[in-house]
């Protein structure tokens, strides 16, 4: 197993790391303290061609391995992930900045998808029917070929694991283009796969930025693309990929609303709101970003403010991915303050002792925001919660429905009818009742609505199986006549 201390991490192609001399390197900077923790090459045309032909060659062998055997590799991979959990958590912490326990939680969710994929032999069992005497119809789910995933910085292991187990379990080969900000953990995953017995070329990692991703998308051998990242790029990848005749699912950004009604449990609600908004320093597509208080919710906001203020940045809350991202978030807070909104707690100017080079922002709450304001509408992607007040549940639902996004929406209530009314009317793919991060557990699939997702279906669960396969329908006639007439 490779140590995370190694500085140069190559593309992972054909079962080995490769560092083409002609390629420029990308520096990986740790958000934790600002130190340089590694370098990866930026994949150009030659690397992309090599990766694609390697994946194509591997497909001819891997796609005919019986699914029950393919799954054995995934099960071994899961065991090895669990054995290497500390190495992986440290790597995620170092390159992404989240806390070790958050890194562990993302791996657990990734492992859950592997467990789901372990049921592929049952899922892929064929359907067959004798449709008339001597004639049978059967439908078979077959893999597509070379598949591609382009992933964001915020979950260096979990987001790749949403797609890899299902795609390769279905018999595809797989190229991952991870975020250039968090490229190290995916190579550890590749090495663990090798140790688990995955044949060379079935899982490939190609490093790079926009141009590498675009080159990969253009390759004719790439049959299906999953993308997870910001909405503008998701839309672009969806358009480019589908125009080239490929299957694409592209998950984008989010602005998630939490709605509190007066009968909500004060303590449980306050704790849950803070965990949702401030977990992973707000850099989650499922993070609460807007809190809507309906009518008189008593002391809940005071308690939210108190709990958020008590979070220790640097230990209980991790770092922001980059200095640029931190500055972008601060600009939102500055503008909110200039407009006269109260900012409390105010996470600007936080520093963590001994990690002065790190990118830290403390929990921040912007109060009594206008629903049309940028801090109530834009994805800020940091530990910033905008609070709105309305008189009725319908007003809260109307605000949620007006959002261009539609990843998650939650309501806090002790009333079943309020919960039902809310869940039936909000325009979000994932709804929480007294849950601030309503990520469905497998086999319930993950996916938002509106500009949080482009393409049909969801990215995990049965939709994942449908996405990474296509149906072949075979009609068979076994009669004496057939033996005399080869063309009938
Ligand atoms: P990003 O869009 O900046 O980058 C994502 C990936 O796209 C990276 O690998 C990047 O190199 C690549 N890329 C950049 N330009 C590209 C182009 N023109 N064509 C193809 N690929 C390109 O996102 P990020 O900053 O890494 O991640 C944060 C964003 O991801 C947030 O908006 C967040 O909401 C979103 N996200 C969404 C989900 C979801 O499930 N909806 C999950 C995680 C993150």
Short mmCIF file of C-alpha atoms and ligand atoms in Angstrom, two decimals:
data_model
loop_
_atom_site.label_atom_id
_atom_site.label_comp_id
_atom_site.label_asym_id
_atom_site.label_seq_id
_atom_site.Cartn_x
_atom_site.Cartn_y
_atom_site.Cartn_z
CA UNK A 1 0.00 0.00 0.00
CA UNK A 2 1.24 3.43 -0.93
CA UNK A 3 1.80 5.93 1.84
CA UNK A 4 0.00 9.30 1.70
CA UNK A 5 3.33 10.96 2.43
CA UNK A 6 4.58 10.19 -1.07
CA UNK A 7 4.68 13.50 -2.96
CA UNK A 8 4.17 12.52 -6.59
CA UNK A 9 1.01 10.58 -7.33
CA UNK A 10 0.49 9.49 -10.92
CA UNK A 11 -2.46 8.61 -13.08
CA UNK A 12 -3.51 5.04 -12.34
CA UNK A 13 -3.66 3.27 -15.70
CA UNK A 14 -3.26 -0.44 -16.40
CA UNK A 15 -2.68 -1.26 -12.75
CA UNK A 16 0.26 1.11 -12.23
CA UNK A 17 0.87 4.77 -11.50
CA UNK A 18 2.08 6.71 -14.53
CA UNK A 19 3.80 10.10 -14.59
CA UNK A 20 4.25 11.26 -18.19
CA UNK A 21 7.30 13.53 -18.24
CA UNK A 22 5.76 15.98 -20.70
CA UNK A 23 2.78 16.75 -18.47
CA UNK A 24 2.68 19.70 -16.10
CA UNK A 25 1.94 18.96 -12.46
CA UNK A 26 -0.89 20.16 -10.32
CA UNK A 27 0.03 20.97 -6.72
CA UNK A 28 -2.25 19.56 -4.07
CA UNK A 29 -2.45 21.97 -1.16
CA UNK A 30 -3.88 20.92 2.17
CA UNK A 31 -6.68 23.20 3.39
CA UNK A 32 -5.78 22.08 6.91
CA UNK A 33 -2.56 24.12 7.11
CA UNK A 34 -1.80 25.32 3.58
CA UNK A 35 1.11 22.94 3.07
CA UNK A 36 1.86 21.23 -0.24
CA UNK A 37 0.98 17.57 0.19
CA UNK A 38 1.44 16.23 -3.29
CA UNK A 39 1.62 16.67 -7.02
CA UNK A 40 -0.34 14.97 -9.76
CA UNK A 41 0.16 15.18 -13.51
CA UNK A 42 -2.40 17.02 -15.63
CA UNK A 43 -3.60 14.50 -18.19
CA UNK A 44 -3.20 15.47 -21.84
CA UNK A 45 -4.24 13.81 -25.09
CA UNK A 46 -1.71 10.97 -24.87
CA UNK A 47 -2.73 9.99 -21.36
CA UNK A 48 -6.41 10.20 -22.21
CA UNK A 49 -5.95 8.00 -25.30
CA UNK A 50 -3.92 5.49 -23.29
CA UNK A 51 -6.54 5.40 -20.53
CA UNK A 52 -9.40 4.89 -22.93
CA UNK A 53 -7.69 2.14 -24.94
CA UNK A 54 -6.62 0.40 -21.74
CA UNK A 55 -10.22 0.53 -20.43
CA UNK A 56 -11.54 -0.69 -23.78
CA UNK A 57 -9.16 -3.67 -23.84
CA UNK A 58 -10.04 -4.57 -20.26
CA UNK A 59 -13.76 -4.39 -21.12
CA UNK A 60 -13.58 -7.31 -23.53
CA UNK A 61 -12.46 -9.61 -20.69
CA UNK A 62 -14.18 -8.06 -17.66
CA UNK A 63 -17.64 -7.84 -19.27
CA UNK A 64 -17.76 -11.63 -19.73
CA UNK A 65 -16.70 -12.48 -16.19
CA UNK A 66 -19.87 -13.83 -14.51
CA UNK A 67 -21.43 -11.22 -12.25
CA UNK A 68 -21.09 -13.49 -9.21
CA UNK A 69 -17.29 -13.47 -9.74
CA UNK A 70 -17.16 -9.72 -10.34
CA UNK A 71 -18.94 -9.19 -7.05
CA UNK A 72 -16.32 -11.24 -5.20
CA UNK A 73 -13.79 -8.53 -6.09
CA UNK A 74 -16.13 -5.85 -4.74
CA UNK A 75 -16.57 -7.77 -1.49
CA UNK A 76 -12.80 -8.11 -1.08
CA UNK A 77 -12.49 -4.39 -1.90
CA UNK A 78 -14.98 -3.57 0.87
CA UNK A 79 -13.00 -5.63 3.40
CA UNK A 80 -9.77 -3.90 2.39
CA UNK A 81 -11.39 -0.46 2.59
CA UNK A 82 -12.39 -1.25 6.16
CA UNK A 83 -8.87 -2.44 6.95
CA UNK A 84 -7.39 0.74 5.45
CA UNK A 85 -9.92 3.11 7.00
CA UNK A 86 -7.32 5.16 8.91
CA UNK A 87 -5.13 5.66 5.85
CA UNK A 88 -8.15 6.73 3.81
CA UNK A 89 -9.55 9.04 6.52
CA UNK A 90 -6.18 10.74 6.92
CA UNK A 91 -5.88 11.21 3.19
CA UNK A 92 -9.40 12.71 2.95
CA UNK A 93 -8.72 14.95 5.94
CA UNK A 94 -5.41 16.16 4.53
CA UNK A 95 -6.56 16.98 1.04
CA UNK A 96 -10.15 18.03 1.70
CA UNK A 97 -9.90 19.57 5.16
CA UNK A 98 -12.91 17.85 6.73
CA UNK A 99 -12.57 16.23 10.15
CA UNK A 100 -11.53 12.59 10.54
CA UNK A 101 -15.01 11.62 11.75
CA UNK A 102 -16.59 13.29 8.72
CA UNK A 103 -14.14 11.40 6.50
CA UNK A 104 -15.20 8.17 8.19
CA UNK A 105 -18.87 8.98 7.60
CA UNK A 106 -18.28 9.54 3.88
CA UNK A 107 -16.48 6.20 3.60
CA UNK A 108 -19.34 4.47 5.38
CA UNK A 109 -21.80 5.83 2.83
CA UNK A 110 -19.49 4.71 0.01
CA UNK A 111 -19.29 1.24 1.54
CA UNK A 112 -23.08 1.13 1.62
CA UNK A 113 -23.13 1.44 -2.18
CA UNK A 114 -20.69 -1.47 -2.42
CA UNK A 115 -23.08 -3.50 -0.28
CA UNK A 116 -25.88 -2.59 -2.65
CA UNK A 117 -23.75 -3.61 -5.63
CA UNK A 118 -23.13 -6.96 -3.93
CA UNK A 119 -26.78 -7.75 -4.69
CA UNK A 120 -26.22 -7.38 -8.45
CA UNK A 121 -26.36 -11.15 -9.04
CA UNK A 122 -29.92 -11.05 -7.72
CA UNK A 123 -30.79 -7.79 -9.51
CA UNK A 124 -29.36 -8.88 -12.86
CA UNK A 125 -31.07 -12.27 -12.87
CA UNK A 126 -32.67 -12.46 -16.29
CA UNK A 127 -36.35 -12.35 -17.14
CA UNK A 128 -37.54 -15.09 -19.44
CA UNK A 129 -40.99 -16.12 -20.66
CA UNK A 130 -42.31 -18.66 -23.12
CA UNK A 131 -44.46 -16.29 -25.20
CA UNK A 132 -45.90 -18.99 -27.50
CA UNK A 133 -45.22 -22.67 -27.95
CA UNK A 134 -41.51 -23.12 -28.54
CA UNK A 135 -40.82 -19.37 -28.52
CA UNK A 136 -39.12 -17.64 -25.61
CA UNK A 137 -38.43 -13.96 -24.97
CA UNK A 138 -35.74 -12.96 -22.56
CA UNK A 139 -34.28 -9.63 -21.56
CA UNK A 140 -30.69 -9.26 -20.45
CA UNK A 141 -29.04 -6.23 -18.87
CA UNK A 142 -25.65 -5.82 -20.49
CA UNK A 143 -22.83 -3.40 -19.72
CA UNK A 144 -22.14 -0.38 -21.92
CA UNK A 145 -18.34 -0.41 -22.30
CA UNK A 146 -15.98 2.30 -21.07
CA UNK A 147 -17.68 4.57 -18.54
CA UNK A 148 -16.51 7.86 -17.06
CA UNK A 149 -17.10 9.76 -13.82
CA UNK A 150 -16.02 13.32 -13.13
CA UNK A 151 -16.19 14.14 -9.44
CA UNK A 152 -16.03 17.16 -7.09
CA UNK A 153 -13.69 18.00 -4.22
CA UNK A 154 -16.13 17.70 -1.35
CA UNK A 155 -16.38 13.90 -1.10
CA UNK A 156 -13.12 12.49 -2.50
CA UNK A 157 -14.13 8.88 -1.75
CA UNK A 158 -17.92 8.83 -1.38
CA UNK A 159 -18.91 10.43 -4.67
CA UNK A 160 -16.64 8.13 -6.71
CA UNK A 161 -18.07 5.21 -4.73
CA UNK A 162 -21.63 6.21 -5.71
CA UNK A 163 -20.83 5.01 -9.21
CA UNK A 164 -17.74 2.75 -9.35
CA UNK A 165 -19.19 -0.38 -7.63
CA UNK A 166 -22.40 -0.38 -9.65
CA UNK A 167 -20.74 0.37 -12.98
CA UNK A 168 -17.95 -2.18 -12.70
CA UNK A 169 -20.23 -4.66 -10.94
CA UNK A 170 -22.44 -4.48 -14.04
CA UNK A 171 -19.40 -5.34 -16.19
CA UNK A 172 -18.24 -1.93 -17.42
CA UNK A 173 -14.76 -0.53 -17.15
CA UNK A 174 -14.39 2.81 -15.48
CA UNK A 175 -12.32 5.97 -15.76
CA UNK A 176 -12.42 8.41 -12.86
CA UNK A 177 -11.39 12.04 -13.32
CA UNK A 178 -11.34 13.23 -9.71
CA UNK A 179 -11.27 16.84 -8.60
CA UNK A 180 -7.82 18.35 -9.10
CA UNK A 181 -8.17 19.63 -5.52
CA UNK A 182 -8.58 16.14 -4.01
CA UNK A 183 -6.88 13.66 -6.38
CA UNK A 184 -4.88 11.61 -3.86
CA UNK A 185 -7.56 9.52 -2.14
CA UNK A 186 -8.90 8.14 -5.46
CA UNK A 187 -5.47 6.67 -6.24
CA UNK A 188 -5.49 4.91 -2.86
CA UNK A 189 -8.89 3.48 -3.86
CA UNK A 190 -7.33 2.28 -7.14
CA UNK A 191 -4.49 0.57 -5.31
CA UNK A 192 -6.91 -1.10 -2.93
CA UNK A 193 -8.91 -2.33 -5.93
CA UNK A 194 -5.74 -3.86 -7.36
CA UNK A 195 -5.04 -5.58 -4.07
CA UNK A 196 -8.62 -6.88 -4.12
CA UNK A 197 -7.91 -8.61 -7.42
CA UNK A 198 -9.56 -6.22 -9.89
CA UNK A 199 -7.96 -6.86 -13.28
CA UNK A 200 -5.73 -4.07 -14.60
CA UNK A 201 -7.56 -1.54 -16.73
CA UNK A 202 -11.00 -2.05 -15.18
CA UNK A 203 -10.58 0.98 -12.91
CA UNK A 204 -8.47 3.89 -14.08
CA UNK A 205 -7.76 7.30 -12.56
CA UNK A 206 -6.82 10.18 -14.84
CA UNK A 207 -5.84 13.43 -13.15
CA UNK A 208 -6.49 16.86 -14.56
CA UNK A 209 -8.71 19.89 -14.70
CA UNK A 210 -11.30 21.14 -17.18
CA UNK A 211 -9.32 20.35 -20.34
CA UNK A 212 -8.63 16.75 -19.27
CA UNK A 213 -12.29 16.25 -18.39
CA UNK A 214 -13.37 17.65 -21.75
CA UNK A 215 -10.94 15.41 -23.63
CA UNK A 216 -12.30 12.38 -21.80
CA UNK A 217 -15.91 13.34 -22.53
CA UNK A 218 -15.10 13.60 -26.25
CA UNK A 219 -13.63 10.10 -26.60
CA UNK A 220 -15.94 7.97 -28.77
CA UNK A 221 -15.18 4.85 -26.71
CA UNK A 222 -16.67 6.51 -23.61
CA UNK A 223 -20.31 5.41 -23.63
CA UNK A 224 -21.71 6.87 -20.41
CA UNK A 225 -20.75 9.76 -18.16
CA UNK A 226 -21.66 10.63 -14.61
CA UNK A 227 -20.76 14.08 -13.39
CA UNK A 228 -21.09 15.57 -9.91
CA UNK A 229 -20.17 19.20 -9.29
CA UNK A 230 -21.48 22.73 -9.71
CA UNK A 231 -24.63 23.42 -11.72
CA UNK A 232 -23.01 25.48 -14.49
CA UNK A 233 -20.54 22.69 -15.29
CA UNK A 234 -23.14 19.94 -14.81
CA UNK A 235 -25.32 21.61 -17.43
CA UNK A 236 -22.37 21.94 -19.79
CA UNK A 237 -21.28 18.31 -19.35
CA UNK A 238 -24.86 17.15 -19.87
CA UNK A 239 -25.19 19.13 -23.11
CA UNK A 240 -21.77 18.15 -24.48
CA UNK A 241 -22.19 14.49 -23.58
CA UNK A 242 -25.73 14.05 -24.88
CA UNK A 243 -24.90 15.94 -28.09
CA UNK A 244 -22.19 13.36 -28.66
CA UNK A 245 -24.82 10.63 -28.23
CA UNK A 246 -23.69 9.51 -24.78
CA UNK A 247 -25.73 8.64 -21.76
CA UNK A 248 -25.22 11.34 -19.09
CA UNK A 249 -26.32 11.96 -15.55
CA UNK A 250 -25.01 15.24 -14.15
CA UNK A 251 -25.61 16.28 -10.56
CA UNK A 252 -25.26 19.98 -9.81
CA UNK A 253 -25.32 22.41 -6.92
CA UNK A 254 -27.95 23.05 -4.28
CA UNK A 255 -29.59 25.51 -1.91
CA UNK A 256 -31.38 23.48 0.71
CA UNK A 257 -34.20 24.81 2.88
CA UNK A 258 -35.03 23.77 6.42
CA UNK A 259 -38.50 24.81 7.56
CA UNK A 260 -39.38 24.98 11.26
CA UNK A 261 -43.00 25.19 12.43
CA UNK A 262 -44.04 26.12 15.99
CA UNK A 263 -44.70 22.54 17.13
CA UNK A 264 -41.14 21.36 16.41
CA UNK A 265 -39.16 19.84 19.27
CA UNK A 266 -36.89 22.76 20.26
CA UNK A 267 -33.71 20.98 21.33
CA UNK A 268 -33.64 18.16 18.76
CA UNK A 269 -34.48 20.64 16.01
CA UNK A 270 -31.82 23.17 16.98
CA UNK A 271 -29.09 20.52 17.18
CA UNK A 272 -30.13 19.01 13.87
CA UNK A 273 -30.18 22.38 12.08
CA UNK A 274 -26.68 23.23 13.27
CA UNK A 275 -25.34 19.80 12.31
CA UNK A 276 -26.82 20.13 8.83
CA UNK A 277 -25.59 23.67 8.17
CA UNK A 278 -22.13 23.43 9.71
CA UNK A 279 -21.15 19.79 9.06
CA UNK A 280 -18.26 19.51 6.56
CA UNK A 281 -18.02 23.31 7.00
CA UNK A 282 -21.16 23.64 4.87
CA UNK A 283 -19.44 22.11 1.84
CA UNK A 284 -22.08 19.49 1.19
CA UNK A 285 -24.69 19.48 -1.54
CA UNK A 286 -27.13 18.34 1.17
CA UNK A 287 -26.19 21.03 3.71
CA UNK A 288 -28.88 23.32 5.11
CA UNK A 289 -28.36 26.77 3.70
CA UNK A 290 -31.66 28.56 4.36
CA UNK A 291 -33.59 28.31 7.62
CA UNK A 292 -37.23 29.38 7.37
CA UNK A 293 -39.01 29.99 10.66
CA UNK A 294 -42.79 29.82 10.38
CA UNK A 295 -44.66 31.97 12.93
CA UNK A 296 -43.54 31.88 16.54
CA UNK A 297 -40.93 29.15 16.92
CA UNK A 298 -39.99 30.23 20.45
CA UNK A 299 -36.36 30.01 21.42
CA UNK A 300 -35.22 27.70 18.60
CA UNK A 301 -33.20 30.36 16.76
CA UNK A 302 -31.49 31.46 19.98
CA UNK A 303 -30.51 27.87 20.62
CA UNK A 304 -29.28 27.42 17.02
CA UNK A 305 -27.16 30.55 17.43
CA UNK A 306 -25.81 29.36 20.76
CA UNK A 307 -24.90 25.90 19.44
CA UNK A 308 -23.31 27.29 16.27
CA UNK A 309 -21.26 29.77 18.32
CA UNK A 310 -19.91 26.97 20.48
CA UNK A 311 -18.42 24.96 17.59
CA UNK A 312 -14.62 24.93 17.73
CA UNK A 313 -13.29 25.62 14.27
CA UNK A 314 -10.29 23.50 13.37
CA UNK A 315 -11.27 20.60 15.60
CA UNK A 316 -15.06 20.17 15.51
CA UNK A 317 -15.37 21.89 12.14
CA UNK A 318 -12.91 21.41 9.31
CA UNK A 319 -11.42 23.74 6.74
CA UNK A 320 -12.65 25.39 3.55
CA UNK A 321 -11.17 23.74 0.47
CA UNK A 322 -9.08 26.70 -0.76
CA UNK A 323 -8.18 30.30 -0.03
CA UNK A 324 -10.17 31.29 -3.14
CA UNK A 325 -13.30 29.48 -1.93
CA UNK A 326 -12.92 31.05 1.50
CA UNK A 327 -12.67 34.51 -0.03
CA UNK A 328 -15.78 33.87 -2.14
CA UNK A 329 -17.77 32.89 0.96
CA UNK A 330 -16.49 35.92 2.89
CA UNK A 331 -17.59 38.17 0.04
CA UNK A 332 -21.16 36.92 0.48
CA UNK A 333 -20.98 37.65 4.22
CA UNK A 334 -19.46 41.12 3.62
CA UNK A 335 -22.20 42.05 1.18
CA UNK A 336 -24.90 40.79 3.56
CA UNK A 337 -23.45 42.98 6.31
CA UNK A 338 -23.27 45.99 3.98
CA UNK A 339 -27.01 45.52 3.28
CA UNK A 340 -27.64 45.84 7.01
CA UNK A 341 -28.33 42.21 7.88
CA UNK A 342 -27.20 41.11 11.32
CA UNK A 343 -24.38 38.56 11.15
CA UNK A 344 -24.11 36.49 14.32
CA UNK A 345 -22.15 34.34 14.91
CA UNK A 346 -19.69 35.80 12.47
CA UNK A 347 -17.12 33.27 11.24
CA UNK A 348 -14.83 35.75 9.54
CA UNK A 349 -11.36 36.36 10.95
CA UNK A 350 -11.18 33.00 12.63
CA UNK A 351 -7.72 31.54 12.98
CA UNK A 352 -6.65 28.15 14.23
CA UNK A 353 -3.56 28.07 16.38
CA UNK A 354 -0.66 26.30 14.73
CA UNK A 355 -2.50 26.12 11.40
CA UNK A 356 -2.35 29.76 10.38
CA UNK A 357 -1.87 28.74 6.73
CA UNK A 358 -5.16 26.79 6.72
CA UNK A 359 -8.43 28.06 5.26
CA UNK A 360 -10.79 28.46 8.17
CA UNK A 361 -14.13 30.14 8.58
CA UNK A 362 -16.28 29.80 11.66
CA UNK A 363 -20.03 29.15 11.75
CA UNK A 364 -21.95 32.14 10.42
CA UNK A 365 -25.64 33.04 10.60
CA UNK A 366 -27.20 35.88 8.61
CA UNK A 367 -30.48 37.02 10.16
CA UNK A 368 -33.85 38.18 8.79
CA UNK A 369 -32.85 37.87 5.18
CA UNK A 370 -35.11 38.91 2.31
CA UNK A 371 -36.19 35.78 0.32
CA UNK A 372 -34.92 37.30 -2.93
CA UNK A 373 -31.49 38.19 -1.56
CA UNK A 374 -28.42 36.48 -2.99
CA UNK A 375 -27.58 34.88 0.35
CA UNK A 376 -31.03 33.24 0.34
CA UNK A 377 -30.79 32.11 -3.29
CA UNK A 378 -27.17 31.41 -4.30
CA UNK A 379 -25.19 28.32 -3.35
CA UNK A 380 -22.60 29.78 -0.93
CA UNK A 381 -21.03 26.39 -0.09
CA UNK A 382 -19.63 27.29 3.29
CA UNK A 383 -20.72 27.29 6.96
CA UNK A 384 -23.26 30.05 6.39
CA UNK A 385 -26.94 29.82 7.28
CA UNK A 386 -29.40 32.48 6.09
CA UNK A 387 -32.49 32.87 8.29
CA UNK A 388 -35.88 33.95 6.95
CA UNK A 389 -39.15 34.49 8.79
CA UNK A 390 -42.62 33.90 7.35
CA UNK A 391 -46.16 33.68 8.75
CA UNK A 392 -47.40 30.50 7.09
CA UNK A 393 -46.19 27.11 5.92
CA UNK A 394 -47.45 27.91 2.43
CA UNK A 395 -45.12 30.94 2.28
CA UNK A 396 -42.20 28.74 3.30
CA UNK A 397 -43.08 26.16 0.65
CA UNK A 398 -43.42 28.92 -1.97
CA UNK A 399 -39.88 30.14 -1.16
CA UNK A 400 -38.52 26.61 -1.46
CA UNK A 401 -40.38 26.07 -4.72
CA UNK A 402 -38.98 29.30 -6.19
CA UNK A 403 -35.39 28.04 -5.84
CA UNK A 404 -33.66 27.06 -9.09
CA UNK A 405 -32.25 24.06 -7.23
CA UNK A 406 -34.06 21.07 -5.76
CA UNK A 407 -31.72 18.77 -3.92
CA UNK A 408 -33.11 18.64 -0.38
CA UNK A 409 -35.80 20.26 1.75
CA UNK A 410 -36.74 19.45 5.33
CA UNK A 411 -39.47 20.30 7.79
CA UNK A 412 -39.29 20.12 11.58
CA UNK A 413 -42.64 19.35 13.14
CA UNK A 414 -44.38 16.97 15.52
CA UNK A 415 -47.43 16.84 13.27
CA UNK A 416 -47.86 14.07 10.72
CA UNK A 417 -50.23 16.15 8.64
CA UNK A 418 -47.76 19.07 8.44
CA UNK A 419 -45.06 16.61 7.38
CA UNK A 420 -47.32 15.11 4.71
CA UNK A 421 -48.47 18.53 3.45
CA UNK A 422 -44.85 19.68 3.19
CA UNK A 423 -43.42 16.57 1.54
CA UNK A 424 -46.19 16.55 -1.06
CA UNK A 425 -45.58 20.16 -2.08
CA UNK A 426 -41.86 20.86 -1.98
CA UNK A 427 -39.97 20.74 -5.25
CA UNK A 428 -36.96 18.71 -4.10
CA UNK A 429 -35.76 15.23 -4.91
CA UNK A 430 -34.91 14.43 -1.29
CA UNK A 431 -37.20 15.42 1.57
CA UNK A 432 -36.48 15.29 5.30
CA UNK A 433 -38.97 15.11 8.13
CA UNK A 434 -37.07 16.14 11.29
CA UNK A 435 -33.84 15.32 9.42
CA UNK A 436 -31.55 18.06 8.17
CA UNK A 437 -29.45 15.96 5.80
CA UNK A 438 -32.02 13.64 4.21
CA UNK A 439 -29.60 11.45 2.26
CA UNK A 440 -31.57 8.30 1.41
CA UNK A 441 -29.93 5.06 2.53
CA UNK A 442 -29.39 2.42 -0.15
CA UNK A 443 -31.27 0.95 -1.93
CA UNK A 444 -33.21 4.25 -2.00
CA UNK A 445 -31.46 6.24 -4.67
CA UNK A 446 -29.70 9.59 -4.44
CA UNK A 447 -30.65 12.47 -6.70
CA UNK A 448 -32.14 15.94 -6.68
CA UNK A 449 -34.53 17.78 -8.97
CA UNK A 450 -34.50 20.97 -11.05
CA UNK A 451 -31.02 22.46 -11.57
CA UNK A 452 -29.55 20.07 -8.99
CA UNK A 453 -29.61 17.28 -11.58
CA UNK A 454 -29.61 16.92 -15.36
CA UNK A 455 -30.62 13.62 -16.92
CA UNK A 456 -33.18 10.96 -16.10
CA UNK A 457 -33.08 8.82 -12.98
CA UNK A 458 -30.89 8.97 -9.91
CA UNK A 459 -27.23 8.17 -9.45
CA UNK A 460 -27.43 5.23 -7.01
CA UNK A 461 -29.84 2.39 -6.26
CA UNK A 462 -31.77 0.68 -9.06
CA UNK A 463 -31.49 3.79 -11.22
CA UNK A 464 -27.71 3.34 -11.06
CA UNK A 465 -28.10 -0.20 -12.38
CA UNK A 466 -30.34 1.07 -15.21
CA UNK A 467 -27.91 3.87 -16.01
CA UNK A 468 -24.82 1.66 -16.31
CA UNK A 469 -26.50 -1.07 -18.40
CA UNK A 470 -28.69 -1.44 -21.46
CA UNK A 471 -31.32 -4.02 -22.20
CA UNK A 472 -30.93 -6.69 -24.83
CA UNK A 473 -34.11 -8.54 -25.75
CA UNK A 474 -33.60 -12.03 -27.16
CA UNK A 475 -36.40 -13.98 -28.81
CA UNK A 476 -35.69 -17.70 -29.27
CA UNK A 477 -37.49 -20.36 -31.22
CA UNK A 478 -36.66 -24.00 -30.52
CA UNK A 479 -38.63 -26.09 -32.97
CA UNK A 480 -37.83 -28.89 -35.42
CA UNK A 481 -38.60 -26.40 -38.18
CA UNK A 482 -35.86 -24.08 -36.99
CA UNK A 483 -33.27 -26.76 -37.51
CA UNK A 484 -34.22 -26.89 -41.23
CA UNK A 485 -34.39 -23.17 -41.91
CA UNK A 486 -31.49 -21.18 -40.51
CA UNK A 487 -32.98 -17.84 -41.52
CA UNK A 488 -36.41 -18.07 -39.90
P1 LIG B 1 -16.78 21.88 -9.87
O1 LIG B 1 -18.00 21.92 -10.73
O2 LIG B 1 -15.92 23.07 -9.81
O3 LIG B 1 -15.83 20.66 -10.32
C1 LIG B 1 -16.31 19.34 -10.40
C2 LIG B 1 -15.45 18.55 -11.37
O4 LIG B 1 -15.63 19.07 -12.69
C3 LIG B 1 -13.94 18.62 -11.11
O5 LIG B 1 -13.42 17.32 -11.28
C4 LIG B 1 -13.43 19.56 -12.18
O6 LIG B 1 -12.11 19.32 -12.57
C5 LIG B 1 -14.36 19.22 -13.34
N1 LIG B 1 -14.53 20.25 -14.37
C6 LIG B 1 -14.21 21.56 -14.32
N2 LIG B 1 -14.58 22.16 -15.48
C7 LIG B 1 -15.14 21.21 -16.26
C8 LIG B 1 -15.70 21.20 -17.56
N3 LIG B 1 -15.82 22.32 -18.29
N4 LIG B 1 -16.16 20.04 -18.06
C9 LIG B 1 -16.09 18.90 -17.33
N5 LIG B 1 -15.57 18.84 -16.10
C10 LIG B 1 -15.11 19.98 -15.56
O7 LIG B 1 -17.30 21.47 -8.41
P2 LIG B 1 -16.49 21.45 -7.05
O8 LIG B 1 -16.20 22.84 -6.63
O9 LIG B 1 -15.40 20.47 -7.12
O10 LIG B 1 -17.59 20.81 -6.06
C11 LIG B 1 -18.58 21.56 -5.42
C12 LIG B 1 -19.87 21.55 -6.18
O11 LIG B 1 -20.32 20.21 -6.37
C13 LIG B 1 -21.00 22.25 -5.43
O12 LIG B 1 -21.75 23.00 -6.35
C14 LIG B 1 -21.83 21.11 -4.87
O13 LIG B 1 -23.18 21.41 -4.61
C15 LIG B 1 -21.69 20.11 -5.97
N6 LIG B 1 -22.00 18.77 -5.51
C16 LIG B 1 -23.21 18.26 -5.83
C17 LIG B 1 -23.57 17.01 -5.37
C18 LIG B 1 -24.92 16.45 -5.71
O14 LIG B 1 -25.16 15.32 -5.37
N7 LIG B 1 -25.80 17.18 -6.35
C19 LIG B 1 -22.68 16.27 -4.59
C20 LIG B 1 -21.43 16.82 -4.28
C21 LIG B 1 -21.11 18.08 -4.75
#
